[in-house]
GROMACS .gro file of C-alpha atoms in nm:
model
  101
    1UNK     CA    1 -17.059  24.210  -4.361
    2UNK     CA    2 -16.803  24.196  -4.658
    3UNK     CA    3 -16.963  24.529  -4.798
    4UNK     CA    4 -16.941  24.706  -4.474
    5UNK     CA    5 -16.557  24.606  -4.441
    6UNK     CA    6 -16.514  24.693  -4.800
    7UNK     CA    7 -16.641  25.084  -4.759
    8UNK     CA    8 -16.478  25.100  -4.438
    9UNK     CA    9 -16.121  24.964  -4.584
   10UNK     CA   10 -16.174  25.219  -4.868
   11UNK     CA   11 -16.271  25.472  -4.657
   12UNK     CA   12 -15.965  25.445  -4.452
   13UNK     CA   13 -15.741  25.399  -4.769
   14UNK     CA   14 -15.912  25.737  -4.925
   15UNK     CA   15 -15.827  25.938  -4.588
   16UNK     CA   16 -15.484  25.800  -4.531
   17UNK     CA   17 -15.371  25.888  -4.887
   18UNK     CA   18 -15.262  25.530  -4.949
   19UNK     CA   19 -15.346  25.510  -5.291
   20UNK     CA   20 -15.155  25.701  -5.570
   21UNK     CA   21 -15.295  26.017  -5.738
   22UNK     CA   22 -15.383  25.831  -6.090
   23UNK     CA   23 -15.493  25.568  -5.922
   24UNK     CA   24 -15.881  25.569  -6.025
   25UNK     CA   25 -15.955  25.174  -6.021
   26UNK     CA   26 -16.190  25.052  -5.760
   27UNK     CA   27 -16.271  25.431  -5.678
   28UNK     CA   28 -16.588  25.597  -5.653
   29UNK     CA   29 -16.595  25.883  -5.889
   30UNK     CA   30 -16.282  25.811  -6.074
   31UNK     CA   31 -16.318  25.596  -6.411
   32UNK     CA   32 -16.152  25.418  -6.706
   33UNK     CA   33 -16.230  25.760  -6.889
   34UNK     CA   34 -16.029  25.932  -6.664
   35UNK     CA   35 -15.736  25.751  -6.789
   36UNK     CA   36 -15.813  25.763  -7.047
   37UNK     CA   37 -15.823  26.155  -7.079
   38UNK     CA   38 -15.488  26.143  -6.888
   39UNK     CA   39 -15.345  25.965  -7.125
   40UNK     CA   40 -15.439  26.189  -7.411
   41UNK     CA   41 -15.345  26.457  -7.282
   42UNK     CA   42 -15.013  26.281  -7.150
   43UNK     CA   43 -14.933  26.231  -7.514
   44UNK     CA   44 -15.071  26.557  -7.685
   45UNK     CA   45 -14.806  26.728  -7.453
   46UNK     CA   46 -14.560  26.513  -7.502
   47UNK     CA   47 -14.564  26.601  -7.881
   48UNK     CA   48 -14.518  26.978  -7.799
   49UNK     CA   49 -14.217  26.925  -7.671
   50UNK     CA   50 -13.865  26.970  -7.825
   51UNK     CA   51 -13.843  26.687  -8.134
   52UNK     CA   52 -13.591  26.502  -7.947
   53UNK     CA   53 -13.838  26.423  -7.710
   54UNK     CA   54 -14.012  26.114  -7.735
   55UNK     CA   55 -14.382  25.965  -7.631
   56UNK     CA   56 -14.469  25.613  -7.563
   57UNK     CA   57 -14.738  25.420  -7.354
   58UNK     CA   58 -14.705  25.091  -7.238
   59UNK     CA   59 -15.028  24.909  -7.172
   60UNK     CA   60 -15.044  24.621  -6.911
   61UNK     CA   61 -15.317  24.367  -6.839
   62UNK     CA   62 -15.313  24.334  -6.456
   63UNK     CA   63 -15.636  24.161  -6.457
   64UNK     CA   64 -15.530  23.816  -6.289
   65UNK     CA   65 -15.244  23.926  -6.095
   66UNK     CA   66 -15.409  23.879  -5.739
   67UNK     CA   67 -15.465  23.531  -5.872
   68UNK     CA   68 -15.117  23.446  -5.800
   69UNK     CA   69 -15.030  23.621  -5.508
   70UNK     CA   70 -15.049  23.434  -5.187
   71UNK     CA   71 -15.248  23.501  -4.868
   72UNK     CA   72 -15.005  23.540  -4.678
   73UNK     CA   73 -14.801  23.805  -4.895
   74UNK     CA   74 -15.142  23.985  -4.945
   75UNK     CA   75 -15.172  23.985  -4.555
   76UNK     CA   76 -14.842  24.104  -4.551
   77UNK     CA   77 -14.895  24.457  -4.809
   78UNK     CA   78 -15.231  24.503  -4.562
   79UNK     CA   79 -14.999  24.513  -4.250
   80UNK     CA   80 -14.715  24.712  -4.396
   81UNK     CA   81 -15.005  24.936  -4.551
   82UNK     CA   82 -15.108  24.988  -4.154
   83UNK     CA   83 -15.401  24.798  -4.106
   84UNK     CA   84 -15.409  24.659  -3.802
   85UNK     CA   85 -15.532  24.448  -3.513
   86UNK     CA   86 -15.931  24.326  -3.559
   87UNK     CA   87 -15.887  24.448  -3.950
   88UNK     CA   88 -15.647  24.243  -4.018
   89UNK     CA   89 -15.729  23.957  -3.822
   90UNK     CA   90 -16.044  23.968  -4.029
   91UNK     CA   91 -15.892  24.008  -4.354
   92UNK     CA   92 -15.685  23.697  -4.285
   93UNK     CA   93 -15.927  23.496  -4.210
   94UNK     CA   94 -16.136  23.630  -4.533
   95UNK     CA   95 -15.852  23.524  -4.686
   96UNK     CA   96 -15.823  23.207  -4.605
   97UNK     CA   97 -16.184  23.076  -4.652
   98UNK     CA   98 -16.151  23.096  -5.035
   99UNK     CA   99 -16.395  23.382  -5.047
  100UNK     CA  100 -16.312  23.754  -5.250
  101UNK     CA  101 -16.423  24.089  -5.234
   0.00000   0.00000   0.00000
């Protein structure tokens, strides 16, 4: 059941352009790599420019951030996201029993 409302949620996510162009985590076809080639690139380009101009990357570890968000304020981003009625019902209550993705 959870992998059928996973590829649906995605699906829907995908179509409704809700997640951001360089997004590529928890994407099919779309990798670390591809960052990782963005980011080169990013910064080869960056040192082309004028000298003035400067490049810089900033890494963050988002690993465990979901960790400390609560239910309800994940429930919350899924509603203001626009899922739904039944989806979000569901996703609630998925919530709530302790049990992930």
């Amino acid at each position: 059941m959870e992998r059928v409302i996973h590829r649906r949620l995605m699906d829907w996510l995908t179509k409704n352009y809700e997640f951001h162009f360089n997004q590529t985590a928890y994407r099919t076809h779309h990798s670390i790599v591809d960052q990782f080639f963005y980011l080169c690139q990013t910064s080869i380009d960056g040192l082309k420019m004028k000298p003035h101009r400067k490049t810089m990357t900033v890494f963050l570890d988002l690993s465990a951030v979901f960790d400390r968000v609560g239910r309800l304020k994940l429930v919350h981003i899924c509603y203001n996201t626009g899922i739904k009625g039944n989806a979000l019902i569901w996703i609630n209550d998925f919530l709530r029993d302790g049990n992930s993705l």
